[in-house]
Coordinates of C-alpha atoms in Angstrom, one line a residue:
M1 CA 73.9 186.3 111.2
V2 CA 73.0 185.1 114.2
V3 CA 75.5 183.4 116.6
G4 CA 75.1 180.3 117.7
K5 CA 72.4 179.4 114.7
I6 CA 73.5 177.4 112.2
D7 CA 72.6 177.1 108.9
L8 CA 70.9 173.4 108.5
G9 CA 70.8 173.6 104.9
W10 CA 74.5 174.4 104.1
L11 CA 74.8 171.0 106.4
T12 CA 72.5 169.2 104.8
T13 CA 74.6 169.7 101.4
I14 CA 77.8 169.1 103.0
N15 CA 76.7 165.4 104.6
K16 CA 75.4 164.8 100.8
K17 CA 78.4 165.1 99.4
F18 CA 80.5 163.3 102.0
I19 CA 78.2 160.7 102.3
L20 CA 78.1 159.9 98.2
Y21 CA 82.1 159.9 98.1
Y22 CA 82.3 157.7 100.9
F23 CA 79.6 155.4 99.3
Y24 CA 81.7 155.5 96.0
I25 CA 84.8 154.5 97.6
L26 CA 83.3 151.3 99.2
L27 CA 82.0 150.3 96.4
F28 CA 84.7 150.3 94.7
I29 CA 86.2 148.3 97.2
G30 CA 83.5 146.0 97.4
S31 CA 83.7 145.6 93.8
F32 CA 87.4 144.8 94.0
L33 CA 87.6 142.3 96.7
L34 CA 84.9 140.5 94.9
A35 CA 86.7 140.3 91.8
R36 CA 89.1 138.9 93.2
R37 CA 87.4 136.3 95.1
F38 CA 85.7 135.4 91.7
D39 CA 89.3 135.1 90.1
H40 CA 90.4 132.8 92.3
I41 CA 87.8 130.2 92.4
L42 CA 86.3 130.4 89.1
P43 CA 88.9 128.2 87.5
S44 CA 88.3 125.2 89.4
I45 CA 84.2 125.7 89.0
A46 CA 83.0 123.0 86.5
I47 CA 80.0 124.6 84.6
P48 CA 77.0 122.5 84.5
T49 CA 75.4 123.8 81.8
Y50 CA 76.8 125.4 78.6
S51 CA 75.2 126.2 74.7
K52 CA 75.6 123.6 72.4
S53 CA 79.4 123.7 70.4
P54 CA 79.3 123.1 66.5
D55 CA 80.3 119.2 66.3
L56 CA 83.3 119.3 64.4
S57 CA 84.2 115.7 64.6
N58 CA 84.1 115.2 60.7
S59 CA 85.5 118.5 59.2
N60 CA 88.9 119.4 58.1
T61 CA 88.7 122.6 59.3
Q62 CA 89.2 123.2 63.0
N63 CA 89.0 126.7 65.2
T64 CA 92.9 127.0 65.4
T65 CA 92.4 129.8 68.5
K66 CA 95.3 129.1 71.2
V67 CA 94.2 129.0 75.0
S68 CA 97.6 129.4 76.3
L69 CA 98.3 129.5 80.0
K70 CA 101.6 131.0 82.0
I71 CA 103.2 128.2 84.3
T72 CA 104.9 129.2 87.3
Q73 CA 105.7 127.6 90.2
K74 CA 102.9 129.0 92.2
N75 CA 100.0 128.4 89.7
G76 CA 97.7 126.0 91.2
T77 CA 95.1 126.9 88.8
Q78 CA 93.5 123.3 87.6
F79 CA 91.1 122.6 84.8
P80 CA 88.2 119.9 85.6
L81 CA 85.9 118.1 83.2
I82 CA 82.7 120.1 82.3
C83 CA 80.0 117.7 81.7
P84 CA 76.4 119.0 80.8
Q85 CA 73.7 117.9 83.6
T86 CA 70.9 116.9 80.5
N87 CA 70.8 114.2 78.3
T88 CA 72.4 116.6 75.4
N89 CA 75.5 115.3 73.2
Q90 CA 79.0 116.0 74.8
T91 CA 81.0 117.3 72.5
C92 CA 84.9 119.0 72.7
L93 CA 84.9 122.6 73.7
S94 CA 87.6 124.8 71.9
N95 CA 88.5 126.9 75.0
N96 CA 88.3 124.6 78.2
Y97 CA 91.9 123.8 78.6
P98 CA 95.0 125.1 77.7
T99 CA 96.0 124.3 73.9
T100 CA 99.9 126.1 74.4
M101 CA 102.2 127.0 77.2
E102 CA 104.4 129.8 78.3
V103 CA 106.8 128.2 80.7
D104 CA 108.4 131.0 83.3
E105 CA 111.7 129.4 83.2
A106 CA 112.7 131.7 85.8
E107 CA 110.2 130.1 88.3
I108 CA 109.6 126.5 86.9
I109 CA 110.6 123.5 88.6
S110 CA 112.3 122.7 85.7
S111 CA 113.7 118.9 85.3
S112 CA 115.0 119.8 81.6
I113 CA 118.0 118.5 82.8
E114 CA 117.0 115.1 84.3
T115 CA 118.1 112.2 82.2
C116 CA 115.3 109.4 81.2
P117 CA 115.9 106.2 82.5
S118 CA 117.8 104.0 80.6
Y119 CA 115.0 102.0 79.6
F120 CA 114.3 105.1 77.1
R121 CA 117.3 103.9 74.9
W122 CA 114.7 101.6 73.2
I123 CA 112.8 104.1 71.7
H124 CA 115.7 104.3 69.4
E125 CA 115.9 100.6 68.6
D126 CA 112.1 100.3 68.0
L127 CA 111.9 102.9 65.5
N128 CA 115.0 101.7 64.1
P129 CA 113.2 100.2 60.9
W130 CA 112.1 104.3 59.9
K131 CA 115.2 105.8 61.1
K132 CA 117.9 104.0 58.9
N133 CA 114.9 104.3 55.7
P134 CA 115.1 107.2 53.4
K135 CA 111.3 106.8 53.2
G136 CA 110.6 107.7 56.7
I137 CA 107.3 107.0 57.6
T138 CA 104.8 107.9 54.8
K139 CA 100.9 108.2 54.6
E140 CA 101.1 105.3 52.5
M141 CA 102.8 102.8 55.0
V142 CA 100.6 104.0 58.0
E143 CA 97.5 103.3 55.6
S144 CA 98.6 99.9 55.2
G145 CA 98.1 98.9 58.2
K146 CA 94.4 99.1 58.7
S147 CA 93.2 95.7 58.1
L148 CA 95.1 94.6 61.5
A149 CA 94.9 97.9 63.4
N150 CA 92.0 98.7 65.8
F151 CA 91.9 101.9 65.6
R152 CA 93.7 105.4 63.8
L153 CA 94.7 108.0 66.1
I154 CA 95.3 111.4 64.7
I155 CA 96.9 114.3 66.7
L156 CA 96.0 117.7 64.8
D157 CA 96.8 121.1 66.2
G158 CA 96.5 119.9 69.6
R159 CA 93.4 118.0 69.0
V160 CA 92.8 114.1 69.0
Y161 CA 90.8 112.4 66.5
V162 CA 90.0 108.5 66.1
E163 CA 88.9 106.6 63.6
K164 CA 87.4 102.8 64.6
Y165 CA 88.5 99.4 62.9
K166 CA 86.8 96.7 65.1
R167 CA 86.9 96.8 68.7
G168 CA 89.1 95.8 71.5
H169 CA 89.0 93.2 74.3
Q170 CA 87.2 94.7 77.2
T171 CA 87.8 98.5 77.4
R172 CA 91.5 98.6 76.3
D173 CA 91.3 101.0 73.3
K174 CA 88.8 103.4 75.6
F175 CA 91.9 103.3 78.2
T176 CA 94.9 103.5 75.5
I177 CA 92.8 106.2 73.8
W178 CA 92.0 107.8 77.5
G179 CA 96.0 107.6 78.6
I180 CA 96.9 109.7 75.3
L181 CA 94.4 112.3 76.3
Q182 CA 96.4 112.6 79.4
L183 CA 99.2 113.1 77.7
V184 CA 98.0 115.9 75.6
R185 CA 97.0 117.8 78.4
L186 CA 100.2 117.3 80.8
Y187 CA 102.2 119.0 77.9
P188 CA 99.7 121.0 75.8
G189 CA 101.1 122.4 72.5
K190 CA 104.3 119.9 73.0
L191 CA 103.5 117.2 70.7
P192 CA 103.9 117.5 67.0
D193 CA 101.1 116.7 64.3
L194 CA 100.6 112.6 64.7
D195 CA 99.2 110.2 62.3
L196 CA 99.2 106.3 63.9
M197 CA 97.8 102.5 64.0
F198 CA 97.1 100.6 67.3
E199 CA 96.8 96.9 67.6
L200 CA 95.0 95.9 70.8
D201 CA 95.2 92.0 70.9
D202 CA 97.3 89.7 72.7
K203 CA 100.3 89.2 70.2
P204 CA 102.2 91.4 67.7
V205 CA 101.1 91.5 64.4
I206 CA 104.3 92.7 62.1
K207 CA 106.3 90.1 61.2
K208 CA 109.8 90.7 60.8
S209 CA 110.2 87.2 58.0
D210 CA 107.4 89.8 55.9
Y211 CA 110.4 92.4 55.2
D212 CA 113.8 91.8 53.5
E213 CA 116.5 92.9 55.9
A214 CA 115.3 94.0 58.6
G215 CA 113.8 97.7 56.6
A216 CA 117.4 97.8 54.6
V217 CA 117.7 100.9 52.1
N218 CA 116.5 99.2 49.2
S219 CA 113.4 97.5 50.6
S220 CA 110.1 98.9 52.0
P221 CA 110.4 99.7 55.8
P222 CA 107.3 97.8 57.8
V223 CA 104.1 99.3 58.8
P224 CA 104.7 100.9 61.8
M225 CA 102.0 99.7 64.1
F226 CA 102.1 100.4 68.2
H227 CA 101.1 98.0 70.4
Y228 CA 101.6 97.1 73.7
Y229 CA 104.4 94.9 73.7
G230 CA 106.8 93.2 71.3
D231 CA 109.4 90.4 70.7
D232 CA 112.3 89.6 68.4
L233 CA 110.7 88.1 65.5
H234 CA 108.6 91.5 65.1
F235 CA 108.3 95.0 64.2
D236 CA 105.6 96.2 66.8
I237 CA 106.0 99.6 68.5
P238 CA 105.8 98.8 72.1
F239 CA 103.5 101.8 74.0
P240 CA 102.7 101.8 77.9
D241 CA 99.6 99.6 78.3
W242 CA 96.2 100.7 79.1
S243 CA 96.6 99.3 82.8
F244 CA 98.5 102.6 84.0
W245 CA 94.9 104.5 83.6
G246 CA 93.3 101.6 85.4
W247 CA 91.8 98.1 84.6
H248 CA 88.3 97.9 86.2
E249 CA 87.3 94.4 84.9
K250 CA 90.4 92.8 87.1
N251 CA 89.2 95.5 89.9
I252 CA 92.7 96.9 89.3
K253 CA 93.1 101.0 90.0
P254 CA 95.0 103.6 87.7
W255 CA 98.6 102.7 88.2
E256 CA 99.5 105.9 91.3
N257 CA 96.5 104.4 93.3
Q258 CA 97.5 100.7 93.0
L259 CA 100.9 101.5 93.1
K260 CA 100.4 103.0 96.8
E261 CA 98.1 100.3 98.2
I262 CA 100.6 97.8 96.9
E263 CA 103.5 99.7 98.6
E264 CA 100.8 99.9 102.1
G265 CA 100.3 96.1 101.7
N266 CA 104.5 95.2 101.6
Q267 CA 104.5 97.2 104.9
K268 CA 102.3 94.5 106.7
V269 CA 104.4 91.9 106.8
K270 CA 108.2 92.3 106.5
W271 CA 110.3 89.9 104.2
T272 CA 112.0 87.9 106.7
K273 CA 108.0 86.8 107.8
R274 CA 106.8 85.7 104.8
V275 CA 106.0 82.7 103.6
P276 CA 109.4 81.0 102.8
H277 CA 107.4 79.6 99.3
A278 CA 106.9 81.1 95.6
Y279 CA 103.3 82.1 95.1
W280 CA 101.2 82.4 91.9
K281 CA 98.0 83.1 91.1
G282 CA 96.2 83.6 87.9
T283 CA 94.4 82.1 84.7
S284 CA 96.2 79.0 84.1
S285 CA 94.2 78.2 80.5
M286 CA 96.5 80.8 79.2
G287 CA 99.4 79.2 77.2
T288 CA 101.6 77.0 78.7
R289 CA 100.8 78.1 82.4
R290 CA 98.7 75.1 82.8
N291 CA 102.6 73.2 83.3
L292 CA 102.6 75.6 86.5
L293 CA 99.5 73.8 88.2
R294 CA 101.9 70.9 88.7
C295 CA 104.0 72.5 91.0
N296 CA 101.9 73.5 93.5
S297 CA 102.8 71.8 96.5
T298 CA 105.2 71.8 99.3
R299 CA 107.8 69.8 97.9
W300 CA 108.4 72.4 94.8
K301 CA 108.3 74.9 97.6
A302 CA 105.1 76.7 95.4
D303 CA 101.6 78.2 96.6
I304 CA 100.1 77.8 92.8
Y305 CA 96.3 78.9 92.8
E306 CA 93.9 79.1 90.6
Q307 CA 91.8 82.1 89.5
E308 CA 88.2 82.3 88.0
V309 CA 88.5 84.1 84.7
E310 CA 86.0 86.8 85.5
Q311 CA 84.2 86.7 88.9
G312 CA 87.8 85.7 90.5
S313 CA 89.4 88.8 88.9
K314 CA 86.8 91.3 90.2
Q315 CA 87.1 89.9 93.9
S316 CA 91.0 90.1 93.6
N317 CA 93.5 92.6 95.0
M318 CA 96.7 93.2 94.4
A319 CA 97.7 95.1 97.7
D320 CA 96.9 91.6 99.2
Q321 CA 98.9 89.2 97.6
C322 CA 102.6 90.5 99.1
T323 CA 102.6 87.7 101.5
H324 CA 105.4 85.4 99.8
R325 CA 109.0 86.1 99.9
Y326 CA 109.2 85.3 95.7
K327 CA 106.3 85.7 93.1
I328 CA 106.3 84.2 89.6
Y329 CA 105.3 85.6 86.8
M330 CA 104.6 83.5 83.3
E331 CA 103.4 85.0 80.2
G332 CA 99.6 83.9 78.8
K333 CA 99.0 84.4 75.4
G334 CA 101.4 87.4 75.4
W335 CA 103.0 89.4 78.0
S336 CA 101.3 89.6 81.4
R337 CA 99.9 93.3 82.7
S338 CA 100.8 91.3 86.1
E339 CA 104.7 92.3 85.3
K340 CA 104.6 95.3 87.0
Y341 CA 102.5 94.7 90.3
I342 CA 103.9 91.6 90.9
Q343 CA 107.7 93.2 90.9
A344 CA 106.2 96.2 93.1
C345 CA 105.4 93.9 96.3
D346 CA 109.2 94.0 97.5
S347 CA 109.0 89.9 96.6
M348 CA 112.2 88.3 94.6
L349 CA 110.7 87.8 90.9
L350 CA 110.8 84.6 89.7
I351 CA 110.1 85.2 86.1
I352 CA 109.7 81.7 83.8
Q353 CA 111.6 82.9 80.4
P354 CA 109.4 85.6 78.9
Q355 CA 109.1 85.9 74.7
Y356 CA 107.5 88.9 74.8
Y357 CA 108.9 92.5 76.0
E358 CA 106.8 95.3 77.4
F359 CA 108.2 99.4 76.8
F360 CA 109.8 99.3 80.2
T361 CA 111.4 95.3 80.8
R362 CA 114.4 95.2 78.7
S363 CA 116.5 97.2 80.9
L364 CA 116.4 94.9 83.5
L365 CA 119.2 92.1 84.0
P366 CA 118.8 89.1 85.4
L367 CA 119.4 88.6 88.8
K368 CA 119.9 92.4 89.6
H369 CA 115.9 92.7 89.8
Y370 CA 114.8 89.2 89.0
W371 CA 115.7 85.6 88.7
P372 CA 114.9 83.4 85.7
I373 CA 113.5 80.0 85.6
N374 CA 114.2 77.8 83.1
P375 CA 110.6 76.4 81.5
S376 CA 112.1 72.5 80.7
K377 CA 112.7 72.4 84.3
L378 CA 110.1 74.5 86.1
C379 CA 109.5 72.8 88.7
D380 CA 112.9 72.1 89.4
S381 CA 113.9 75.7 88.8
I382 CA 111.3 77.2 90.8
K383 CA 112.4 74.9 94.0
F384 CA 116.2 75.9 93.7
A385 CA 115.4 79.5 92.8
V386 CA 113.3 79.3 96.5
N387 CA 116.1 76.7 98.4
W388 CA 118.7 79.1 97.2
G389 CA 116.9 82.5 98.5
N390 CA 116.4 81.0 101.9
K391 CA 119.9 79.9 102.5
H392 CA 121.1 83.6 101.4
P393 CA 118.1 85.4 102.6
D394 CA 120.3 88.6 102.2
K395 CA 121.3 88.1 98.6
A396 CA 117.5 87.3 98.1
Q397 CA 115.9 90.3 99.9
E398 CA 118.3 92.3 98.0
I399 CA 116.9 91.5 94.3
A400 CA 113.6 91.6 95.7
K401 CA 114.0 95.3 97.0
G402 CA 115.8 95.8 94.0
G403 CA 113.2 95.5 91.5
S404 CA 110.8 96.7 93.9
K405 CA 112.9 100.2 93.7
F406 CA 113.1 100.3 90.3
I407 CA 109.3 99.5 89.8
K408 CA 108.9 102.9 92.2
E409 CA 111.6 104.8 91.2
E410 CA 111.6 104.6 87.2
L411 CA 108.0 103.5 86.8
R412 CA 106.3 106.3 88.2
M413 CA 103.7 107.8 85.7
K414 CA 105.5 110.8 85.4
Y415 CA 108.1 108.5 83.4
V416 CA 105.4 106.6 81.9
Y417 CA 104.1 109.7 80.3
D418 CA 107.1 110.7 79.6
Y419 CA 108.0 107.8 77.7
M420 CA 105.3 108.3 75.7
F421 CA 105.7 111.9 74.9
H422 CA 109.4 111.2 73.5
L423 CA 108.4 107.7 71.7
L424 CA 105.7 109.9 70.1
N425 CA 108.1 113.0 69.2
E426 CA 110.7 110.9 68.2
Y427 CA 107.9 109.3 65.5
G428 CA 106.8 112.5 64.6
K429 CA 110.3 113.0 63.1
L430 CA 109.9 110.3 60.9
M431 CA 106.8 111.1 59.1
K432 CA 106.6 112.7 55.7
Y433 CA 103.8 114.1 55.5
K434 CA 101.0 116.2 57.2
P435 CA 98.1 114.0 58.4
T436 CA 94.5 115.1 57.5
I437 CA 91.5 114.0 59.5
P438 CA 90.1 111.0 57.7
P439 CA 86.0 111.2 57.1
K440 CA 85.1 108.5 59.4
A441 CA 87.5 110.1 62.5
V442 CA 85.3 111.8 65.5
Q443 CA 87.2 113.9 67.7
V444 CA 87.7 112.9 71.4
C445 CA 88.4 114.3 74.7
S446 CA 88.1 114.0 78.4
E447 CA 84.5 115.2 78.6
T448 CA 83.4 112.9 75.6
M449 CA 85.3 110.1 77.0
A450 CA 84.5 110.4 80.6
C451 CA 81.3 112.3 80.8
K452 CA 78.6 109.4 79.7
A453 CA 81.1 106.7 81.8
S454 CA 79.3 105.1 84.2
G455 CA 80.6 102.5 87.4
K456 CA 84.4 102.1 87.8
E457 CA 85.0 102.9 84.1
K458 CA 84.2 106.5 84.9
Q459 CA 85.7 106.2 88.7
W460 CA 89.1 105.1 87.1
K461 CA 88.9 108.1 84.4
L462 CA 88.4 110.6 87.5
N463 CA 91.1 109.3 89.4
S464 CA 93.8 109.7 86.2
L465 CA 92.6 112.6 84.7
V466 CA 95.6 115.0 84.3
K467 CA 93.6 118.3 85.9
A468 CA 96.6 120.8 85.1
P469 CA 99.4 121.0 82.6
S470 CA 102.7 120.1 84.4
Q471 CA 105.2 122.8 85.7
T472 CA 108.0 120.5 84.8
S473 CA 109.5 119.5 81.2
P474 CA 109.6 116.1 80.4
C475 CA 113.2 114.2 81.3
T476 CA 115.9 114.4 78.2
I477 CA 115.8 111.2 76.5
P478 CA 119.5 109.6 76.1
P479 CA 121.1 108.6 73.3
P480 CA 120.6 105.5 71.5
Y481 CA 122.7 102.3 72.3
D482 CA 125.8 102.4 70.0
T483 CA 126.7 98.8 68.3
H484 CA 129.5 97.9 70.7
H485 CA 127.2 98.8 73.6
L486 CA 124.3 96.8 72.5
H487 CA 125.9 93.6 71.9
K488 CA 127.6 93.8 75.0
Y489 CA 124.2 94.2 76.7
L490 CA 122.8 91.4 75.2
N491 CA 125.6 88.9 75.7
T492 CA 125.5 89.8 79.3
K493 CA 121.8 89.1 79.3
E494 CA 122.8 85.4 77.8
E495 CA 125.5 84.6 80.0
I496 CA 123.9 84.9 83.2
L497 CA 120.6 83.4 81.7
R498 CA 122.9 80.2 80.8
D499 CA 124.7 80.6 84.4
V500 CA 121.3 80.5 86.1
E501 CA 120.5 77.1 84.0
G502 CA 123.5 75.6 85.2
L503 CA 122.7 76.1 88.6
S504 CA 119.9 75.4 88.2
R505 CA 121.1 71.6 86.7
V506 CA 123.5 71.5 89.7
G507 CA 121.0 71.9 92.2

């Protein structure tokens, strides 16, 4: 061994060991960081292509594999639509969205102690004909509604199937089914298996007069038929209408977007600076609306505008119509979708006595949220209401703000979905059979309904898409009315109606 001379062979061996050691450490760290990055971004990527899944739409056997997701307050995972970029027929994938939820009760933003708005109580009343009958809801009852229904909808193991019987007006059927699909995405695994019929036309169809004593124990319960509204002469079950997810034929956006625009429009003109007249715009050819045209003058303090059926609707903008202190609601063939948009305007709502009711309207007492108009003295009643409001601006504005507040707070989209959830859940409790998939039914999902759509229809669907399961539970449904309180409510409403009619006669 020579002092000062280094053994280069030994040094080379040591260097190789250290280089390999540090190389493997760096490779491990890089792989870990890369995996964390992909784990963070992959759930929000819409995969453009995929292998075609087997078409299960006409099969009674389904893949029952459950895809679960643990929802916590900090979990921001979203699940966008997965649409093919080719002309491949769109099918429903079995693993692109959770079908069950594991809720971390310690971290969830829970609304389980929140009580639903009072109008949820009418769910019990609407289902009462089947609740008080030991037969409940049978398959024979449901299928007896085929000749009247537009479509039949089945929910089985969290998947949705539709059998269509006849077309609905415009895109009512598409957006109604779309809304139910979004409910399934919002609360995956929470809905029971269901089998129901839906009718889409302008008037209820299940007449009470066709049944003995409204579904008494010894009589046959009525056909369970879901509809957008009901009245005192029919058993149709009111359900949120299609416009909550958009009505592109009328240039009406999904409810959350449209309500936000109306609220912004409210800020443009303060109530005291608005036109001190009543305002109405619509198609006068429906129902008794033509009678409203003769009230269009300064004499009657009313500004009435005729709107063309098609082109006028496309150019109409609800957010630009909050310019008057008073706005008129009048039915057409049936309940008009315009009521919720009118009432959100911070204007005092003048309702010409309606025959029909939508799912949320029966809890609105007159003079608290709107002013009832006597149809037999139409122009006189409108003039009286406007004069009264102009003489008592604080009281008129209080009514206007009360109605607007109700719409903004108690008709939020969260409550629309919760109403749907509780109505379908209570309906499912009454079913006496497990549904099966009809041979002609087709499986539907958000992808099959939105990927091939175009124009505003597709835009409205994407805008109203539920992108992730809810981090809150549905609100708690209040108990049904007892007989005493139900009669008291109805009697109070009738008394107020009579009082207002009396005031208008004196005025």
